[in-house]
Amino acid sequence: MDAERIRTGERRVATGMLTELTAGAPSAERPTLVLLHGIQGSASAWKPLMERLSPEIHALAPNLRGRAGSHAPDLLEAYGLDGFAADVAAYTAGIAGPFVLAGWSMGVLVSLEYVARHGCGRLAGLVLVGGTAHPGTECRWFAGETPERIAEEAARRAEALRLTETAAPFAVAGSWMAVRRADHRGTLAAVSVPTLVVHGAADDQCPLSHGRAIADAIAGAELEVWEGCGHNPMAHDPQRLADALAAFMARL
């Protein structure tokens, strides 16, 4: 798919204005693919994948609060998983049929928060990429204990993960202060839709054991382990991930 076919736009939803990338056209015959970015990135992290998707797949990548022109509350507490899940619920309310929720990194936790709060009724499937249900002490995306220190670390991490567009430092700090306490291990058993878990064997941000734990806890989940891949499969091999998503959606 040509990059020119990826469209930029914005939507005013119940929680505020969200900017977005979109590709493909809606279809009554297949679910929409909704792509959720990580803690520091934006919808642009999914762009290499979206460029390679078939135009038959309707793909939407929203920028959650604090990213790329979307609404940006001035309270750190607004960047918790509950706030991000509220954005997802408001955004997907405009989708006519079922949708597949695909989250990367923090987007995995946002997806699980969505399931915990809204169930699986509207979901056709889940794709969980490079994520965790419980960061604990092993998933240390940032070491700082204050918003100021976290913001300082953000630039170095963005470069390491090859992120071309990043969240506001304030939003990153608020997100991490909430995410590091998250525990959705109990939510995994409530996932009742087909699920694909993709995890890099060389992920130094979120160890492979976390991806395995997610796949083991969700009934019938498929696990793909990518040898030589780190925390960002979209940058590592976007064509392979696009193919994996397309194959997964074809089975739904």
mmCIF file of C-alpha atoms in Angstrom:
data_model
loop_
_atom_site.group_PDB
_atom_site.id
_atom_site.type_symbol
_atom_site.label_atom_id
_atom_site.label_comp_id
_atom_site.label_asym_id
_atom_site.label_seq_id
_atom_site.Cartn_x
_atom_site.Cartn_y
_atom_site.Cartn_z
ATOM 1 C CA MET A 1 0.000 0.000 0.000
ATOM 2 C CA ASP A 2 1.365 3.446 -0.911
ATOM 3 C CA ALA A 3 2.199 5.875 1.878
ATOM 4 C CA GLU A 4 0.004 8.484 0.142
ATOM 5 C CA ARG A 5 -3.034 6.385 0.936
ATOM 6 C CA ILE A 6 -2.535 6.952 4.653
ATOM 7 C CA ARG A 7 -4.699 9.878 5.625
ATOM 8 C CA THR A 8 -4.353 12.257 8.565
ATOM 9 C CA GLY A 9 -7.369 13.664 10.318
ATOM 10 C CA GLU A 10 -9.023 14.407 13.607
ATOM 11 C CA ARG A 11 -12.175 13.401 15.399
ATOM 12 C CA ARG A 12 -13.999 15.113 18.217
ATOM 13 C CA VAL A 13 -15.177 12.369 20.561
ATOM 14 C CA ALA A 14 -16.702 12.377 24.030
ATOM 15 C CA THR A 15 -13.343 12.753 25.784
ATOM 16 C CA GLY A 16 -11.929 15.476 23.494
ATOM 17 C CA MET A 17 -10.229 15.930 20.140
ATOM 18 C CA LEU A 18 -8.164 12.992 18.885
ATOM 19 C CA THR A 19 -5.955 13.175 15.809
ATOM 20 C CA GLU A 20 -5.562 10.022 13.735
ATOM 21 C CA LEU A 21 -4.052 8.165 10.816
ATOM 22 C CA THR A 22 -6.442 6.132 8.661
ATOM 23 C CA ALA A 23 -6.071 3.733 5.760
ATOM 24 C CA GLY A 24 -8.417 1.605 3.701
ATOM 25 C CA ALA A 25 -12.182 1.899 3.623
ATOM 26 C CA PRO A 26 -14.873 0.614 5.996
ATOM 27 C CA SER A 27 -16.477 -2.691 5.072
ATOM 28 C CA ALA A 28 -19.537 -4.448 6.403
ATOM 29 C CA GLU A 29 -17.825 -7.780 5.719
ATOM 30 C CA ARG A 30 -14.685 -7.413 7.841
ATOM 31 C CA PRO A 31 -13.767 -5.792 11.141
ATOM 32 C CA THR A 32 -11.925 -2.505 11.466
ATOM 33 C CA LEU A 33 -8.346 -2.611 12.760
ATOM 34 C CA VAL A 34 -7.638 -0.107 15.563
ATOM 35 C CA LEU A 35 -3.934 0.406 16.340
ATOM 36 C CA LEU A 36 -2.814 1.717 19.747
ATOM 37 C CA HIS A 37 0.655 3.218 20.161
ATOM 38 C CA GLY A 38 3.065 2.935 23.082
ATOM 39 C CA ILE A 39 3.840 5.109 26.084
ATOM 40 C CA GLN A 40 6.095 7.575 24.314
ATOM 41 C CA GLY A 41 5.206 7.283 20.660
ATOM 42 C CA SER A 42 2.208 8.263 18.608
ATOM 43 C CA ALA A 43 0.116 6.808 15.808
ATOM 44 C CA SER A 44 3.088 7.363 13.496
ATOM 45 C CA ALA A 45 4.795 4.334 15.089
ATOM 46 C CA TRP A 46 2.279 2.246 13.114
ATOM 47 C CA LYS A 47 2.828 4.066 9.817
ATOM 48 C CA PRO A 48 5.407 1.603 8.372
ATOM 49 C CA LEU A 49 2.899 -1.200 8.965
ATOM 50 C CA MET A 50 -0.063 0.764 7.621
ATOM 51 C CA GLU A 51 1.883 1.449 4.417
ATOM 52 C CA ARG A 52 2.079 -2.307 3.843
ATOM 53 C CA LEU A 53 -1.496 -3.320 4.663
ATOM 54 C CA SER A 54 -3.920 -4.309 1.952
ATOM 55 C CA PRO A 55 -6.360 -1.486 1.091
ATOM 56 C CA GLU A 56 -9.097 -3.987 1.935
ATOM 57 C CA ILE A 57 -8.220 -3.583 5.619
ATOM 58 C CA HIS A 58 -9.731 -0.493 7.223
ATOM 59 C CA ALA A 59 -7.084 0.620 9.718
ATOM 60 C CA LEU A 60 -7.392 3.432 12.246
ATOM 61 C CA ALA A 61 -4.543 4.671 14.438
ATOM 62 C CA PRO A 62 -5.651 7.297 16.961
ATOM 63 C CA ASN A 63 -3.287 9.537 18.866
ATOM 64 C CA LEU A 64 -4.337 9.170 22.477
ATOM 65 C CA ARG A 65 -4.313 12.179 24.796
ATOM 66 C CA GLY A 66 -1.066 14.142 24.975
ATOM 67 C CA ARG A 67 0.119 13.012 21.553
ATOM 68 C CA ALA A 68 0.365 14.713 18.141
ATOM 69 C CA GLY A 69 -2.296 17.377 18.570
ATOM 70 C CA SER A 70 -4.846 15.302 20.495
ATOM 71 C CA HIS A 71 -6.354 16.845 23.614
ATOM 72 C CA ALA A 72 -3.750 17.246 26.348
ATOM 73 C CA PRO A 73 -5.013 17.632 29.922
ATOM 74 C CA ASP A 74 -2.723 19.562 32.251
ATOM 75 C CA LEU A 75 -3.007 17.085 35.143
ATOM 76 C CA LEU A 76 -0.580 14.173 35.490
ATOM 77 C CA GLU A 77 -3.450 12.027 36.765
ATOM 78 C CA ALA A 78 -5.240 12.367 33.424
ATOM 79 C CA TYR A 79 -2.626 10.123 31.787
ATOM 80 C CA GLY A 80 -3.560 6.937 33.615
ATOM 81 C CA LEU A 81 -4.781 3.810 31.857
ATOM 82 C CA ASP A 82 -8.362 4.719 32.710
ATOM 83 C CA GLY A 83 -8.021 7.950 30.739
ATOM 84 C CA PHE A 84 -6.499 6.213 27.737
ATOM 85 C CA ALA A 85 -9.188 3.510 27.818
ATOM 86 C CA ALA A 86 -11.815 6.256 27.914
ATOM 87 C CA ASP A 87 -10.283 7.734 24.766
ATOM 88 C CA VAL A 88 -10.404 4.307 23.075
ATOM 89 C CA ALA A 89 -14.016 3.722 24.076
ATOM 90 C CA ALA A 90 -15.063 7.169 22.853
ATOM 91 C CA TYR A 91 -13.113 6.784 19.618
ATOM 92 C CA THR A 92 -14.401 3.306 18.772
ATOM 93 C CA ALA A 93 -17.992 4.326 19.522
ATOM 94 C CA GLY A 94 -17.955 5.779 16.010
ATOM 95 C CA ILE A 95 -17.140 2.415 14.405
ATOM 96 C CA ALA A 96 -20.286 0.770 13.044
ATOM 97 C CA GLY A 97 -19.258 -2.881 13.407
ATOM 98 C CA PRO A 98 -16.815 -5.014 15.370
ATOM 99 C CA PHE A 99 -13.148 -4.105 15.528
ATOM 100 C CA VAL A 100 -9.789 -5.685 16.247
ATOM 101 C CA LEU A 101 -7.800 -3.863 18.922
ATOM 102 C CA ALA A 102 -4.045 -4.045 18.347
ATOM 103 C CA GLY A 103 -1.807 -2.560 21.021
ATOM 104 C CA TRP A 104 1.950 -2.169 21.178
ATOM 105 C CA SER A 105 3.904 -1.750 24.439
ATOM 106 C CA MET A 106 1.733 0.507 26.641
ATOM 107 C CA GLY A 107 -1.001 -0.055 24.065
ATOM 108 C CA VAL A 108 -1.228 -3.632 25.368
ATOM 109 C CA LEU A 109 -2.068 -2.340 28.836
ATOM 110 C CA VAL A 110 -4.547 0.154 27.354
ATOM 111 C CA SER A 111 -6.194 -2.710 25.454
ATOM 112 C CA LEU A 112 -6.483 -4.765 28.641
ATOM 113 C CA GLU A 113 -7.836 -1.743 30.526
ATOM 114 C CA TYR A 114 -10.460 -1.396 27.800
ATOM 115 C CA VAL A 115 -11.419 -5.060 28.210
ATOM 116 C CA ALA A 116 -11.607 -4.701 31.998
ATOM 117 C CA ARG A 117 -13.923 -1.706 31.739
ATOM 118 C CA HIS A 118 -15.960 -2.478 28.619
ATOM 119 C CA GLY A 119 -15.671 -6.223 28.034
ATOM 120 C CA CYS A 120 -15.168 -8.005 24.719
ATOM 121 C CA GLY A 121 -18.643 -7.491 23.298
ATOM 122 C CA ARG A 122 -17.563 -5.214 20.439
ATOM 123 C CA LEU A 123 -14.227 -6.871 19.810
ATOM 124 C CA ALA A 124 -13.569 -9.268 16.942
ATOM 125 C CA GLY A 125 -10.063 -9.962 18.217
ATOM 126 C CA LEU A 126 -6.996 -8.708 20.085
ATOM 127 C CA VAL A 127 -3.397 -8.331 18.912
ATOM 128 C CA LEU A 128 -0.907 -7.700 21.729
ATOM 129 C CA VAL A 129 2.581 -6.697 20.585
ATOM 130 C CA GLY A 130 5.644 -6.371 22.796
ATOM 131 C CA GLY A 131 3.641 -5.866 25.948
ATOM 132 C CA THR A 132 2.923 -6.925 29.489
ATOM 133 C CA ALA A 133 -0.049 -7.346 31.776
ATOM 134 C CA HIS A 134 2.053 -6.338 34.795
ATOM 135 C CA PRO A 135 5.260 -4.286 34.365
ATOM 136 C CA GLY A 136 6.455 -5.083 37.895
ATOM 137 C CA THR A 137 10.205 -4.586 38.269
ATOM 138 C CA GLU A 138 11.193 -6.171 34.939
ATOM 139 C CA CYS A 139 9.619 -3.736 32.477
ATOM 140 C CA ARG A 140 11.546 -0.586 33.306
ATOM 141 C CA TRP A 141 10.856 1.806 30.464
ATOM 142 C CA PHE A 142 12.054 4.676 32.644
ATOM 143 C CA ALA A 143 14.170 4.724 35.803
ATOM 144 C CA GLY A 144 13.324 8.222 37.026
ATOM 145 C CA GLU A 145 11.082 8.735 40.026
ATOM 146 C CA THR A 146 9.960 12.277 39.205
ATOM 147 C CA PRO A 147 8.237 13.784 36.165
ATOM 148 C CA GLU A 148 11.347 15.858 35.486
ATOM 149 C CA ARG A 149 13.712 12.861 35.418
ATOM 150 C CA ILE A 150 11.327 10.807 33.294
ATOM 151 C CA ALA A 151 11.065 13.633 30.776
ATOM 152 C CA GLU A 152 14.882 13.756 30.560
ATOM 153 C CA GLU A 153 15.039 10.035 29.779
ATOM 154 C CA ALA A 154 12.344 10.242 27.115
ATOM 155 C CA ALA A 155 14.568 11.667 24.369
ATOM 156 C CA ARG A 156 17.153 8.874 24.696
ATOM 157 C CA ARG A 157 14.484 6.180 24.665
ATOM 158 C CA ALA A 158 12.785 7.653 21.583
ATOM 159 C CA GLU A 159 16.038 7.479 19.658
ATOM 160 C CA ALA A 160 16.717 3.885 20.739
ATOM 161 C CA LEU A 161 13.247 2.768 19.615
ATOM 162 C CA ARG A 162 13.425 4.748 16.354
ATOM 163 C CA LEU A 163 10.295 6.759 17.132
ATOM 164 C CA THR A 164 9.793 9.544 14.596
ATOM 165 C CA GLU A 165 7.145 11.384 16.626
ATOM 166 C CA THR A 166 6.882 11.409 20.399
ATOM 167 C CA ALA A 167 4.465 12.395 23.120
ATOM 168 C CA ALA A 168 4.800 15.557 25.168
ATOM 169 C CA PRO A 169 7.271 14.947 28.053
ATOM 170 C CA PHE A 170 4.552 15.822 30.593
ATOM 171 C CA ALA A 171 2.255 13.168 29.104
ATOM 172 C CA VAL A 172 5.061 10.580 29.110
ATOM 173 C CA ALA A 173 5.779 11.265 32.767
ATOM 174 C CA GLY A 174 2.131 10.985 33.787
ATOM 175 C CA SER A 175 1.742 7.796 31.743
ATOM 176 C CA TRP A 176 4.751 6.053 33.282
ATOM 177 C CA MET A 177 3.826 7.004 36.855
ATOM 178 C CA ALA A 178 0.509 5.202 36.276
ATOM 179 C CA VAL A 179 1.693 2.330 34.063
ATOM 180 C CA ARG A 180 4.434 1.117 36.400
ATOM 181 C CA ARG A 181 1.751 0.277 38.984
ATOM 182 C CA ALA A 182 -0.581 -1.487 36.545
ATOM 183 C CA ASP A 183 -1.609 -5.100 37.048
ATOM 184 C CA HIS A 184 -3.967 -6.653 34.505
ATOM 185 C CA ARG A 185 -3.000 -10.268 35.069
ATOM 186 C CA GLY A 186 -6.512 -10.876 36.369
ATOM 187 C CA THR A 187 -8.029 -9.417 33.203
ATOM 188 C CA LEU A 188 -6.405 -11.962 30.895
ATOM 189 C CA ALA A 189 -8.834 -14.739 31.809
ATOM 190 C CA ALA A 190 -11.717 -12.455 30.801
ATOM 191 C CA VAL A 191 -10.493 -12.171 27.209
ATOM 192 C CA SER A 192 -12.971 -14.209 25.183
ATOM 193 C CA VAL A 193 -12.003 -13.295 21.615
ATOM 194 C CA PRO A 194 -9.274 -14.648 19.319
ATOM 195 C CA THR A 195 -5.918 -13.218 20.392
ATOM 196 C CA LEU A 196 -2.523 -12.970 18.710
ATOM 197 C CA VAL A 197 0.534 -12.212 20.856
ATOM 198 C CA VAL A 198 3.704 -11.030 19.074
ATOM 199 C CA HIS A 199 6.908 -10.578 21.055
ATOM 200 C CA GLY A 200 10.558 -10.042 20.208
ATOM 201 C CA ALA A 201 12.952 -12.580 21.711
ATOM 202 C CA ALA A 202 15.517 -9.784 22.201
ATOM 203 C CA ASP A 203 13.098 -7.300 23.807
ATOM 204 C CA ASP A 204 15.084 -5.422 26.467
ATOM 205 C CA GLN A 205 12.164 -3.184 27.451
ATOM 206 C CA CYS A 206 9.639 -5.922 28.135
ATOM 207 C CA PRO A 207 11.106 -9.436 28.482
ATOM 208 C CA LEU A 208 9.731 -12.294 26.386
ATOM 209 C CA SER A 209 8.511 -14.003 29.562
ATOM 210 C CA HIS A 210 5.792 -11.339 29.768
ATOM 211 C CA GLY A 211 4.528 -12.119 26.279
ATOM 212 C CA ARG A 212 4.523 -15.819 27.095
ATOM 213 C CA ALA A 213 2.585 -15.157 30.305
ATOM 214 C CA ILE A 214 -0.075 -13.239 28.371
ATOM 215 C CA ALA A 215 -0.446 -15.996 25.780
ATOM 216 C CA ASP A 216 -0.596 -18.698 28.463
ATOM 217 C CA ALA A 217 -3.348 -16.902 30.385
ATOM 218 C CA ILE A 218 -5.676 -16.150 27.438
ATOM 219 C CA ALA A 219 -7.586 -19.202 26.276
ATOM 220 C CA GLY A 220 -6.617 -20.181 22.735
ATOM 221 C CA ALA A 221 -4.157 -17.318 22.231
ATOM 222 C CA GLU A 222 -1.519 -17.656 19.503
ATOM 223 C CA LEU A 223 2.069 -16.653 20.279
ATOM 224 C CA GLU A 224 4.622 -15.543 17.691
ATOM 225 C CA VAL A 225 8.182 -15.162 18.992
ATOM 226 C CA TRP A 226 10.466 -13.186 16.695
ATOM 227 C CA GLU A 227 14.112 -14.108 17.041
ATOM 228 C CA GLY A 228 16.503 -11.151 16.880
ATOM 229 C CA CYS A 229 13.685 -8.643 17.360
ATOM 230 C CA GLY A 230 13.691 -6.064 20.144
ATOM 231 C CA HIS A 231 10.851 -3.998 21.572
ATOM 232 C CA ASN A 232 9.608 -2.448 18.321
ATOM 233 C CA PRO A 233 8.508 -5.071 15.750
ATOM 234 C CA MET A 234 7.067 -2.332 13.502
ATOM 235 C CA ALA A 235 10.548 -0.894 13.008
ATOM 236 C CA HIS A 236 12.235 -4.315 12.932
ATOM 237 C CA ASP A 237 10.117 -5.862 10.153
ATOM 238 C CA PRO A 238 6.896 -3.974 9.328
ATOM 239 C CA GLN A 239 6.070 -6.249 6.388
ATOM 240 C CA ARG A 240 6.200 -9.347 8.566
ATOM 241 C CA LEU A 241 3.900 -7.756 11.141
ATOM 242 C CA ALA A 242 1.510 -6.513 8.446
ATOM 243 C CA ASP A 243 1.336 -10.043 7.049
ATOM 244 C CA ALA A 244 0.753 -11.507 10.517
ATOM 245 C CA LEU A 245 -2.090 -9.061 11.183
ATOM 246 C CA ALA A 246 -3.668 -9.705 7.805
ATOM 247 C CA ALA A 247 -3.506 -13.483 8.301
ATOM 248 C CA PHE A 248 -4.985 -13.167 11.788
ATOM 249 C CA MET A 249 -7.870 -10.998 10.568
ATOM 250 C CA ALA A 250 -8.562 -13.398 7.701
ATOM 251 C CA ARG A 251 -9.186 -16.145 10.258
ATOM 252 C CA LEU A 252 -11.797 -14.181 12.208
#
